[in-house]
Coordinates of C-alpha atoms in Angstrom, one line a residue:
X6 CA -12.9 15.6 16.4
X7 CA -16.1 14.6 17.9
X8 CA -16.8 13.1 21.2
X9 CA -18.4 9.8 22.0
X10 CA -18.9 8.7 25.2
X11 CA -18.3 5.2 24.4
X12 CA -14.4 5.0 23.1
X13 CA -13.8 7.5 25.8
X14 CA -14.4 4.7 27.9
X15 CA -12.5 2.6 26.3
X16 CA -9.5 4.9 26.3
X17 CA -10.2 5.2 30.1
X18 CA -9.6 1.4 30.7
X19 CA -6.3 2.0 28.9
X20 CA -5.0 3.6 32.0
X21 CA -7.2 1.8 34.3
X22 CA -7.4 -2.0 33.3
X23 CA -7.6 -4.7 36.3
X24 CA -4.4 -6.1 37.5
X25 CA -6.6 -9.5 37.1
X26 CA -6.0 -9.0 33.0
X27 CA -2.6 -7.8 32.4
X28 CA 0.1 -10.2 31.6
X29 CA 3.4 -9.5 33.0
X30 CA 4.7 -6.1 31.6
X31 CA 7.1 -5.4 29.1
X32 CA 9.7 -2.7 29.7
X33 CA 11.1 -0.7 26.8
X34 CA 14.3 1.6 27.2
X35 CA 13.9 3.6 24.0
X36 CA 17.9 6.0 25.2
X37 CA 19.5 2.5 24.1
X38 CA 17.4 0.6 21.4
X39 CA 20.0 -0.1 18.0
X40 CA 19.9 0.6 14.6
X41 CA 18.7 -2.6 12.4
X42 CA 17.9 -0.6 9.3
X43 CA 17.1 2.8 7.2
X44 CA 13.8 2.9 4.9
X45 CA 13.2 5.6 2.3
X46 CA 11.7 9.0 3.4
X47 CA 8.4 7.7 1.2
X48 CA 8.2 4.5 2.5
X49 CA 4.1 4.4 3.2
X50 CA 3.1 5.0 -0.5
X51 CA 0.1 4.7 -2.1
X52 CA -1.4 3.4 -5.6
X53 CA -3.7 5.2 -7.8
X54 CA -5.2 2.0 -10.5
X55 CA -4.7 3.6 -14.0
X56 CA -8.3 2.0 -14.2
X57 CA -9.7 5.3 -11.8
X58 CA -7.4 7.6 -14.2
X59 CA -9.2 6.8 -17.2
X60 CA -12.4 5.9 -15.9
X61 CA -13.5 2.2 -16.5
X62 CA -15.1 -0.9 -14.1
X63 CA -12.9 -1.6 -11.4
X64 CA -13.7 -3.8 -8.1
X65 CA -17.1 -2.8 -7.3
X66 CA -17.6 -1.6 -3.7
X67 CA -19.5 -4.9 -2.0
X68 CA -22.4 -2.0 -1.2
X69 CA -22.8 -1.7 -4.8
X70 CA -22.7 -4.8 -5.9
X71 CA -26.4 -6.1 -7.7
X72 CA -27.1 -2.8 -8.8
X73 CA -27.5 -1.7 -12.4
X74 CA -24.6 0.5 -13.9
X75 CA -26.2 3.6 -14.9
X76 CA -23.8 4.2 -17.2
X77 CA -23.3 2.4 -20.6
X78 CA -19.9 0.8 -20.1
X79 CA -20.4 -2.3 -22.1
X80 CA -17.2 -1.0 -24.3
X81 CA -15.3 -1.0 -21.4
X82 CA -13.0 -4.1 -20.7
X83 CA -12.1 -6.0 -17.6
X84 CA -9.2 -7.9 -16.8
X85 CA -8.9 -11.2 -19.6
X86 CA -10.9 -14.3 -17.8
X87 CA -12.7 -11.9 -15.1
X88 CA -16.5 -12.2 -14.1
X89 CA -18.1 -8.4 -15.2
X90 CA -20.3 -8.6 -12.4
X91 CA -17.3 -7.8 -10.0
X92 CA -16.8 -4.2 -11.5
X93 CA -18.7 -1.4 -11.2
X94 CA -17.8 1.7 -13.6
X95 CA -16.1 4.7 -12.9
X96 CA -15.8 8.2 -13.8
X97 CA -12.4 9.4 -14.1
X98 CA -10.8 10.5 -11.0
X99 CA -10.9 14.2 -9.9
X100 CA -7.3 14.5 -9.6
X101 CA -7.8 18.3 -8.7
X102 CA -10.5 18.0 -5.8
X103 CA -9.1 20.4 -3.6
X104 CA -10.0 17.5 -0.5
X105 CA -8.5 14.6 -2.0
X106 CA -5.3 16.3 -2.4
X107 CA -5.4 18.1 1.1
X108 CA -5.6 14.3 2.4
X109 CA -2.8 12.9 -0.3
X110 CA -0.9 15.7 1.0
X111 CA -1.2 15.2 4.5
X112 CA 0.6 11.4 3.7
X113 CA 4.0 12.9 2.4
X114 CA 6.4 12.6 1.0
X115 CA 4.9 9.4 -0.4
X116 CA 5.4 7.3 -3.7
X117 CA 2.6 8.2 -5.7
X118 CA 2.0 4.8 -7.9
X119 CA 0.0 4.8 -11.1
X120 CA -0.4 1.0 -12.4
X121 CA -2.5 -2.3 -12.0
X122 CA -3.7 -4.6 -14.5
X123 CA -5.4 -2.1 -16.6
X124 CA -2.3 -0.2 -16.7
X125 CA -1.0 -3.6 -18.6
X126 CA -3.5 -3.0 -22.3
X127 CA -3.9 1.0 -21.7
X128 CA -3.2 3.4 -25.2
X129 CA -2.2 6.8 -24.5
X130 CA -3.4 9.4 -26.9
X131 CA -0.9 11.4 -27.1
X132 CA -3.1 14.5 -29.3
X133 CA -4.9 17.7 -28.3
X134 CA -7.6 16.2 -30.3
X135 CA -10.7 13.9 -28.8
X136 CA -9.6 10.5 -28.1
X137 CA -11.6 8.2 -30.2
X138 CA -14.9 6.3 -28.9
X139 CA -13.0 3.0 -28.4
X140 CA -9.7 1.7 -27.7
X141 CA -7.2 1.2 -31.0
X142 CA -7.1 -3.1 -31.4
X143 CA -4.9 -4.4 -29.3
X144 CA -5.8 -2.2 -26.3
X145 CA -8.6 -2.8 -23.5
X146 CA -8.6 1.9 -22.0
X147 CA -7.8 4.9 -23.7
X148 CA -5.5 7.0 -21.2
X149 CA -5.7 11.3 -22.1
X150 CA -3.0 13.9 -22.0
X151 CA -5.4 15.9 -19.9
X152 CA -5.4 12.8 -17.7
X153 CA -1.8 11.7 -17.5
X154 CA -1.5 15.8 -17.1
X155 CA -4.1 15.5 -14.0
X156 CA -1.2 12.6 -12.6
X157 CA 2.2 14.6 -12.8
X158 CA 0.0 17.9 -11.4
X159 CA -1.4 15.7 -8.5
X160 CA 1.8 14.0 -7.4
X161 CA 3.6 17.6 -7.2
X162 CA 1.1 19.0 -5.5
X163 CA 0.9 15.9 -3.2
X164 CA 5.3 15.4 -2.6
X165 CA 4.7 12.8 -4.3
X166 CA 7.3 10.5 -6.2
X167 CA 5.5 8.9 -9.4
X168 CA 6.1 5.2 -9.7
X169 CA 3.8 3.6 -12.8
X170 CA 4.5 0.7 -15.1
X171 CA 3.8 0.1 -19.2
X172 CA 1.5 -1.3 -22.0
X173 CA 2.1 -4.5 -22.9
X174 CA -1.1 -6.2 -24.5
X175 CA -1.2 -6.9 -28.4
X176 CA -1.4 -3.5 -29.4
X177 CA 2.4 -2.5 -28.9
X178 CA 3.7 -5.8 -30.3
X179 CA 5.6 -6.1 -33.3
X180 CA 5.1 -8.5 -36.3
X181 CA 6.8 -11.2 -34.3
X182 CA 5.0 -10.5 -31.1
X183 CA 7.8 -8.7 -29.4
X184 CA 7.4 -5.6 -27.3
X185 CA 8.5 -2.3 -28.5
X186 CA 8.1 1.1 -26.6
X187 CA 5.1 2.5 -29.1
X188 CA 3.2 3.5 -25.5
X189 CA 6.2 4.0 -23.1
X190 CA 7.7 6.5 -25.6
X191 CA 5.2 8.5 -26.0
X192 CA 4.2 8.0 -22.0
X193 CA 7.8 9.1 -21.3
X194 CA 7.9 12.0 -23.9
X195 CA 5.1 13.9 -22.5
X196 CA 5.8 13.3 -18.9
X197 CA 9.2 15.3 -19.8
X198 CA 7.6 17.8 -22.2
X199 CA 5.1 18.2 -19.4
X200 CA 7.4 19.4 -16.3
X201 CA 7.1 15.5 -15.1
X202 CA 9.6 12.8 -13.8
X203 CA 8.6 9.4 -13.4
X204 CA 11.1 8.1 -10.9
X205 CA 10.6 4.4 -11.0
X206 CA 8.3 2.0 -13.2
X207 CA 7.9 -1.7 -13.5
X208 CA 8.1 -3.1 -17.5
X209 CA 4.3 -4.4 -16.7
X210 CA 2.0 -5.1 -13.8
X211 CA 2.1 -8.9 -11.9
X212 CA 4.0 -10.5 -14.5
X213 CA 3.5 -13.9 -12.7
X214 CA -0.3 -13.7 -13.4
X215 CA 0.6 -12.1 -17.1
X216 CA -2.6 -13.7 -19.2
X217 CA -4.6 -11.5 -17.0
X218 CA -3.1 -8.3 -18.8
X219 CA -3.7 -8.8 -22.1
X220 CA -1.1 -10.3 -23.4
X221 CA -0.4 -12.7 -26.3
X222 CA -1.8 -16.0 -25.6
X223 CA 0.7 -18.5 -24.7
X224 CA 2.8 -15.7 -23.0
X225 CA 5.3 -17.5 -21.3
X226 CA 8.3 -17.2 -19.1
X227 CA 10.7 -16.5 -22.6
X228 CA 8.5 -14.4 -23.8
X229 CA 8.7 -12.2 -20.6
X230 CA 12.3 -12.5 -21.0
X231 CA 12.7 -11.7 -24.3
X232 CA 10.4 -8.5 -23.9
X233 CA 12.6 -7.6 -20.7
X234 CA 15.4 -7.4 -22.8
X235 CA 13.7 -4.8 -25.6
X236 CA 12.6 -2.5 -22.7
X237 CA 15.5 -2.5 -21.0
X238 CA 17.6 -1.6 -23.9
X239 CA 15.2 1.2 -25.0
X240 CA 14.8 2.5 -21.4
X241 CA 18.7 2.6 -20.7
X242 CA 18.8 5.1 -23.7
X243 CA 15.6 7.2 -22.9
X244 CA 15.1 7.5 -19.3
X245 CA 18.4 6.4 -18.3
X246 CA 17.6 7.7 -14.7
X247 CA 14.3 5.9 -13.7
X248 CA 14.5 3.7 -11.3
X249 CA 13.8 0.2 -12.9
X250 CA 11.8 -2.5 -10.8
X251 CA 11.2 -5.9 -11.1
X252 CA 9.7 -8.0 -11.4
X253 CA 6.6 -7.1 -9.8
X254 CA 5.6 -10.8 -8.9
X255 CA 2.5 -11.8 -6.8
X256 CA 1.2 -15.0 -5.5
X257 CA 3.8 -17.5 -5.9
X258 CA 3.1 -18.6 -2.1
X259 CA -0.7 -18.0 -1.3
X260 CA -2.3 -18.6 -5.2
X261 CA 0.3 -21.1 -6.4
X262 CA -1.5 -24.8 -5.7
X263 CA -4.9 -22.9 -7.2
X264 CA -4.3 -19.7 -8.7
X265 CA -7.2 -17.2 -9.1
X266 CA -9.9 -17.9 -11.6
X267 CA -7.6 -20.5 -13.2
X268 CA -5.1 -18.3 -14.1
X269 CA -1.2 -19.6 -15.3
X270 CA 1.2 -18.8 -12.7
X271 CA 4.6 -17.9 -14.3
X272 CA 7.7 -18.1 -11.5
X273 CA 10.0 -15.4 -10.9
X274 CA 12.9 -17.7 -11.2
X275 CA 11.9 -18.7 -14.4
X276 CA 11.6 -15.1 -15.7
X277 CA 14.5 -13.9 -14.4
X278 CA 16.7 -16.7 -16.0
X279 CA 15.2 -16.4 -19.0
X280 CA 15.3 -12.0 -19.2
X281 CA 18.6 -11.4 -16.7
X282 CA 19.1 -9.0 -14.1
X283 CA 20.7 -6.3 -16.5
X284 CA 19.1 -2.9 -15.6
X285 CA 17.3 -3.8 -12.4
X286 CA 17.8 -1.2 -9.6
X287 CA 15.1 -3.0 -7.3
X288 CA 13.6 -6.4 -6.6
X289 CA 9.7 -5.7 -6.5
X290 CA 6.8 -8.1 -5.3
X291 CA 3.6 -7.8 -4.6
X292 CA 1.4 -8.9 -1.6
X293 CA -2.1 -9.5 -0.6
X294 CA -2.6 -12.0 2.0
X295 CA -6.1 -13.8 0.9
X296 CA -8.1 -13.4 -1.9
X297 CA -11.4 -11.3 -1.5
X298 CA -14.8 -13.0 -1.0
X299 CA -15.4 -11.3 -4.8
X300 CA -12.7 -13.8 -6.1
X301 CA -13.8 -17.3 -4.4
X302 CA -14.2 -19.8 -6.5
X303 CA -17.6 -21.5 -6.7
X304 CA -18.7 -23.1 -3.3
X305 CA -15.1 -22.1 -1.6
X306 CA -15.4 -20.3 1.4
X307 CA -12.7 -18.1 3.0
X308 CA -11.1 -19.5 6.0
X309 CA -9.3 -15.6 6.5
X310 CA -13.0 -13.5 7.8
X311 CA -13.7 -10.7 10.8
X312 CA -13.0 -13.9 13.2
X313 CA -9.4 -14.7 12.1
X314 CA -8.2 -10.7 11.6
X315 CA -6.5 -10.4 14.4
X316 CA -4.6 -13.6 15.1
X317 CA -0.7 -14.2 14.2
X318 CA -1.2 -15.7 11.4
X319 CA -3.2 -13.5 9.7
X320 CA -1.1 -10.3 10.9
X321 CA 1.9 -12.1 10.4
X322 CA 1.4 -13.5 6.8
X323 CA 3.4 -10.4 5.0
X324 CA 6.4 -12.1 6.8
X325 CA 6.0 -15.4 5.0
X326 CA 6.0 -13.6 1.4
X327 CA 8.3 -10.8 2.0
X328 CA 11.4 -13.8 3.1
X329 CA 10.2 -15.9 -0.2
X330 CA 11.4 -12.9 -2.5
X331 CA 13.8 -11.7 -0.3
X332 CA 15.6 -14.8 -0.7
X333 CA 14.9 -14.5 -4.9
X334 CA 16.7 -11.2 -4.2
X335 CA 19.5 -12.1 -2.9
X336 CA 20.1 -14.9 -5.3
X337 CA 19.5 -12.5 -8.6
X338 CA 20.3 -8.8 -7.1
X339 CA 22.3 -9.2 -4.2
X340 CA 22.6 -6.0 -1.8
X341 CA 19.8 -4.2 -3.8
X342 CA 16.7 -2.7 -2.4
X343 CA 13.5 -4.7 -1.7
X344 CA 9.9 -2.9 -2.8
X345 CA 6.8 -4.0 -2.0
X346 CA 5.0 -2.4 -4.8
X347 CA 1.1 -3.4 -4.6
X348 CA -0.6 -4.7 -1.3
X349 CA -3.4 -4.4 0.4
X350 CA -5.6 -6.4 2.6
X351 CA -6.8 -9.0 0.2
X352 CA -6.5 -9.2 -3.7
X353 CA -10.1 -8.5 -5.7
X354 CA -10.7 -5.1 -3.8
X355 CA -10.5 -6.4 -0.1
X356 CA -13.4 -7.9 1.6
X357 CA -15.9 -5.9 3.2
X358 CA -14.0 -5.6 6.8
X359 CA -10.9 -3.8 5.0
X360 CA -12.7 -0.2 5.1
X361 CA -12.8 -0.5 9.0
X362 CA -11.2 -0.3 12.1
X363 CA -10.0 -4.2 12.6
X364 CA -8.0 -3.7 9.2
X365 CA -5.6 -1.3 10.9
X366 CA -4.3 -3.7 12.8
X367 CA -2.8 -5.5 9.9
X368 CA -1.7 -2.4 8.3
X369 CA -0.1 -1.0 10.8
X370 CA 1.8 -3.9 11.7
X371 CA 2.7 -4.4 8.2
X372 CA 4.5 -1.3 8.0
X373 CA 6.4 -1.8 11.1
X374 CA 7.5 -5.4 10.5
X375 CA 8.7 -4.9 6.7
X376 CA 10.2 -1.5 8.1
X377 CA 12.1 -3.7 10.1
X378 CA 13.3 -5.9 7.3
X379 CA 14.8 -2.8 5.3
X380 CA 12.0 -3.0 2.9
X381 CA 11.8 0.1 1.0
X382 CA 9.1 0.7 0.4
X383 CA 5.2 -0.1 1.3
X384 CA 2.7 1.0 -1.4
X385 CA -0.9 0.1 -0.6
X386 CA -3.6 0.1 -2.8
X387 CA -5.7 2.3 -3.2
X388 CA -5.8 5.5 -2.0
X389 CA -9.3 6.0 -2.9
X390 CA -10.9 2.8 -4.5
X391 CA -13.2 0.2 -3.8
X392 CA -13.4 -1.5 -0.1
X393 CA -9.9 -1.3 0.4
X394 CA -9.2 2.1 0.0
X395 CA -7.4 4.6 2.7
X396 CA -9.9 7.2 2.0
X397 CA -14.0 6.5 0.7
X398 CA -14.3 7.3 -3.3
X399 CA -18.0 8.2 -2.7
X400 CA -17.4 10.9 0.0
X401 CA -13.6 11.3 0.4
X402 CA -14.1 10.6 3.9
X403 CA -10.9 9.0 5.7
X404 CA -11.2 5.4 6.6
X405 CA -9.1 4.0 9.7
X406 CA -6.4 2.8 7.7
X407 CA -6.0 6.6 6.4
X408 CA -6.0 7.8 10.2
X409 CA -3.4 5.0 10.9
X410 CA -1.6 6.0 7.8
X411 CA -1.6 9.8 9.0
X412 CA -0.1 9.0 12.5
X413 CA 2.3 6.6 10.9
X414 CA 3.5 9.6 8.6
X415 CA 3.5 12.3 11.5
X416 CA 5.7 9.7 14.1
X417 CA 8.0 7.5 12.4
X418 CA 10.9 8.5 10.9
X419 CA 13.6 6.5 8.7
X420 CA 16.2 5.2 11.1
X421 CA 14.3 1.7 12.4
X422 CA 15.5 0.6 16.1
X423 CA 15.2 -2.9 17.7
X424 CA 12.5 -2.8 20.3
X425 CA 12.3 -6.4 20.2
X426 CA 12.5 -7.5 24.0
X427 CA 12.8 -11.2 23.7
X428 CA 15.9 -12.7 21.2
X429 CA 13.7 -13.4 17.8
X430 CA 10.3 -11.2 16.6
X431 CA 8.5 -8.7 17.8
X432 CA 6.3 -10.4 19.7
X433 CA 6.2 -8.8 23.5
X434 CA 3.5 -11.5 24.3
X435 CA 0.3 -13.3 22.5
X436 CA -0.7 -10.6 20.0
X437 CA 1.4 -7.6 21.2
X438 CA 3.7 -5.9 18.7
X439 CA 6.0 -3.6 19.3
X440 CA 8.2 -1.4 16.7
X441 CA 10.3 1.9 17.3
X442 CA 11.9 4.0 14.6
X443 CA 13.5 7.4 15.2
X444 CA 11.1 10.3 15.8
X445 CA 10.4 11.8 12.4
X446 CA 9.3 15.6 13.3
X447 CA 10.2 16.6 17.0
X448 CA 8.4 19.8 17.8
X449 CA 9.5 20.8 21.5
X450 CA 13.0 19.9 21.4
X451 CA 15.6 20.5 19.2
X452 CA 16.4 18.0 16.5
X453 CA 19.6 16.3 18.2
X454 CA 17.8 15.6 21.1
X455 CA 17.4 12.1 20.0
X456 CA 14.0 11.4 19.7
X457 CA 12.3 7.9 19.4
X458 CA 8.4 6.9 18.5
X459 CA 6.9 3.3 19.6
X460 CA 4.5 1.7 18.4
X461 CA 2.3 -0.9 20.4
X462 CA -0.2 -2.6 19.0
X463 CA -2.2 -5.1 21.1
X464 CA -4.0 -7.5 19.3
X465 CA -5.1 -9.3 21.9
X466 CA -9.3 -8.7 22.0
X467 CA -9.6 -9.8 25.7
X468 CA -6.2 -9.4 27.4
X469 CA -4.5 -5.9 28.5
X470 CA -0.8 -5.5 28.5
X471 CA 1.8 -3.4 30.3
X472 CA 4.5 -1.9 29.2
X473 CA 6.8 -0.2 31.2
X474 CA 8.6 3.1 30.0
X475 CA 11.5 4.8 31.7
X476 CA 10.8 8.6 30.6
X477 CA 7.6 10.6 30.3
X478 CA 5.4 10.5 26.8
X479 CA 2.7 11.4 24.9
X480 CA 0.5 8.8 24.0
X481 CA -1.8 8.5 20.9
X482 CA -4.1 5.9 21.4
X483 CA -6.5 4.3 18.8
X484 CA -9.4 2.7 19.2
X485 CA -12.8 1.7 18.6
X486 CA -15.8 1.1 19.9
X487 CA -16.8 -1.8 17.4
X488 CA -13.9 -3.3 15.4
X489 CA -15.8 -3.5 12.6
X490 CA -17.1 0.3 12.0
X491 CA -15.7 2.9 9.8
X492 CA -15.0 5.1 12.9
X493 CA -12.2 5.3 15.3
X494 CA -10.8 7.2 17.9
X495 CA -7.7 9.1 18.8
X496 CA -7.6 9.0 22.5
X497 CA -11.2 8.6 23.2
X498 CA -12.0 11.1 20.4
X499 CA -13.3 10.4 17.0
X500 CA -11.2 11.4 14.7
X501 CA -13.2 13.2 11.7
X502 CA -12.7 16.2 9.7
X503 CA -14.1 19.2 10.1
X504 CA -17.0 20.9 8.4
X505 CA -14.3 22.7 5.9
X506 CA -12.8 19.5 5.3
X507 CA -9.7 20.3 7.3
X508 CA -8.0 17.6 9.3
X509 CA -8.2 17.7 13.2
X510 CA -5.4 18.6 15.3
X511 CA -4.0 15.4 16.6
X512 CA -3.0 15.9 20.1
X513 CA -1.3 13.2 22.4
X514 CA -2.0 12.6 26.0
X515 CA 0.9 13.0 28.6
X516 CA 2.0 9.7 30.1
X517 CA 4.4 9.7 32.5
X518 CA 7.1 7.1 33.3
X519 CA 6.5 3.9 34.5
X520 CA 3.9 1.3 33.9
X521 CA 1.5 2.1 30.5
X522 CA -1.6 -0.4 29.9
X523 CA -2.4 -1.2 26.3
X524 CA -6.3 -1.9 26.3
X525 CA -7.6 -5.0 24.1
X526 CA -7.7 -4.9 20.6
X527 CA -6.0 -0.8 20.6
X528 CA -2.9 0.6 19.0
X529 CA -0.9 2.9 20.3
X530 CA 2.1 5.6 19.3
X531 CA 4.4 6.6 21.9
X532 CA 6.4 9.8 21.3
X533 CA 9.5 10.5 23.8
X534 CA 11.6 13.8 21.9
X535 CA 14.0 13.5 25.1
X536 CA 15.3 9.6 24.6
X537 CA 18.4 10.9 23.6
X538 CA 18.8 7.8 21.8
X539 CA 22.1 8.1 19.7
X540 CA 20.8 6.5 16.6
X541 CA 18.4 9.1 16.2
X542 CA 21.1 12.7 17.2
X543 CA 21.3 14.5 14.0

């Protein structure tokens, strides 16, 4: 970590704000806060697009966009009914850069997922022989064993848990234009033959936008039922142990009165009538909360920008989705798990705020909020791809998000308290947040000592806020000193790696009880190992 005089003085007006701008404090007793839920040990996830596996034109980086490709990727496809412009190509992904997987690493256990749209028209070639120049008809990538090999070693090295999704464009249909497992078969074979385990999978990505994927035209909410029904009957006999999701829908709320690009929506009720619930372990459901600047139609201008990133209905939005299929869950799959499979800040790669510190904000309170909710699981794309990526793809530095992520990962542990102080939300006042789960890894005190983390987020960009704590802490504060820059700090430090490439030590301030002011526009983790809660003994 590096010094900068700057955010140390913004962590220093933390503890020393005027009385003139705090609203009236919020007191927390984290002994007695209840259990409201349990999410899985690899909640915070993380996608990897199949698009960066196999090398191809994904979102281009808004820095990049204008400039020639120096590469000749005219044979590689976008997404059916996308502007080329948007893309930039690829290389393959280094799945075995020895600082990319120290950072993956650093994030688990996580789920590990390997999808997207491209994933939706990708043929595997499954030979030791050279893949041919171009894609067999029918198919938009050409995915390697040497690459689906690079995968299954990077999620083991990584604890990950692989989550990914099939082919589904012409190219695996039948005569009658029905799916059959030509590319999941052989996907599935040599992820077994290769030491692998995919542990859950969607039939195909964001059937609700399906035209987008590649398949037949006219694809329609009987057609995803009938192919439902041939992959659920071939995977019930070959991986009869994957965890199957569904249906991986997206947009029916924000896109639905003017979808992207004039794309079809299909509705998940309509699927799900027409394909039934037989074989579904999960209820997935994708989420982005605007639509990039990349994806405006001609002459439409985003009313979600820098100005509107921190206000409740921006940071709240997840909410608003998140009931919508919650409610399609318990109608279809009562009393089974909720996933949020794909999200991110906004769909098209994120606008060009996403990569910085104001972002965090809504990532972090993403987390805690659906954590609350019993959601599942949180996988947020990508981990190293286009504007809103966790870490740069360029120079694998960390972004904000990826320091909120770590902290996130280090603190909060599965059992999810109520630290709601007023009777509904978990509001504390205008643009404070406030969530507590059970500490994940004490370190001073033994494990039954019934440890609890908080987290405080104050959204607020001119107001401070107290909050009043009965026992001592240490506090892990971040900040910035512009909300839109790349940088942050941990308790007045930046946080950076060092020359090695080795992550800093992150080391928390002693607080003790009483009074505790949350600075504008900072978030904050609270660890107390001595709570003595008794949702979080073990």
């Amino acid at each position: 970590m590096h010094r900068i005089a700057p955010a140390l003085v913004a962590f220093a007006t933390v503890l020393t704000a005027p009385a003139a701008l705090l609203a009236q404090a919020t007191a927390i007793n984290p002994s007695s806060l209840p259990r409201i839920a349990t999410i899985d040990p690899r909640f915070q996830g993380y996608n990897i697009e199949m698009v960066e596996i196999t090398g191809g034109r994904f979102w281009a980086p808004y820095k990049q966009q204008g400039k020639p490709q120096t590469d000749d990727s005219s044979r590689l496809s976008v997404p059916a009914g996308m502007d080329p412009s948007l893309y930039r190509y690829r290389q393959p992904i280094d799945l075995y850069n020895a600082k990319l997987r120290k950072l993956a690493s650093a994030l688990g256990p996580a789920y590990v997922r390997v999808s997207g749209t491209w994933a939706n028209s990708t043929y595997f070639h499954d030979a030791a022989t050279p893949a041919p120049e171009k894609p067999p008809t029918g198919f938009g990538s050409i995915l390697t064993r040497k690459q689906w090999k690079g995968v299954l070693d990077f999620t083991k090295s990584v604890d990950g848990s692989l989550v990914t999704s099939f082919a589904v464009s012409q190219g695996v249909r039948d005569t009658n234009g029905v799916w059959t497992p030509t590319e999941a078969k052989k996907l599935l074979d040599f992820t077994r033959a290769s030491g692998g385990n995919i542990a859950a999978a969607e039939m195909f990505n964001e059937p609700t936008f399906a035209s987008i994927g590649g398949v037949p035209k006219g694809y329609d909410a009987q057609s995803y039922g009938r192919d439902y029904k041939a992959f659920h009957a071939y995977i019930s006999r070959a991986a009869p142990r994957m965890t199957i999701l569904g249906p991986g829908s997206v947009g029916e709320l924000g896109f639905s009165a003017t979808p992207p690009i004039g794309l079809t929506l299909l509705k998940t009720t309509d699927m799900l009538d027409a394909a039934g619930i037989e074989g579904l372990s999960a209820f997935s459901y994708h989420f982005y909360g605007g639509v990039s600047q990349r994806c405006q139609r001609p002459g439409q201008r985003s009313k979600d920008t820098v100005d509107t990133a921190l206000t409740d209905d921006w940071l709240s939005r997840t909410v608003r989705d998140e009931e919508f299929y919650a409610r399609l869950r318990d109608q279809y799959l009562p009393g089974k798990p909720l996933w949020l499979t794909e999200t991110g800040e906004a769909a098209c790669g994120g606008d060009p705020w996403a990569a910085t510190f104001i972002d965090t904000f809504r990532y972090l309170n993403q987390l805690g909020i659906l954590a609350r909710h019993n959601v599942q699981a949180v996988i947020h794309n990508t981990l190293a791809a286009s504007d809103y990526a966790l870490i740069d793809e360029d120079t694998l530095t960390p972004r904000p998000n990826y320091w909120a992520a770590l902290l996130w990962r280090r603190f909060m542990g599965t059992t999810v308290l109520d630290a709601t102080p007023t009777a509904e939300g978990s509001q504390a006042a205008p643009g404070v947040y406030l969530y507590a789960h059970c500490l994940r890894n004490p370190t001073r005190s033994p494990r039954n000592s019934g440890g609890v983390a908080l987290l405080a987020i104050n959204a607020n960009r001119n107001a401070s806020h107290n909050i009043t704590l009965p026992q001592a802490s240490e506090r892990y504060t971040l900040s910035s000193d512009n909300l839109t820059s790349t940088q942050v700090a941990l308790n007045g430090v930046t946080l950076a790696l060092d020359p090695k490439g080795n992550l800093p030590t992150l080391t928390g301030t002693p607080t003790p009880a009483g009074d505790t002011t949350l600075a504008p526009a900072t978030i904050t983790f609270f660890t107390l190992e001595k709570a003595n809660n008794p949702a979080c003994r073990r």
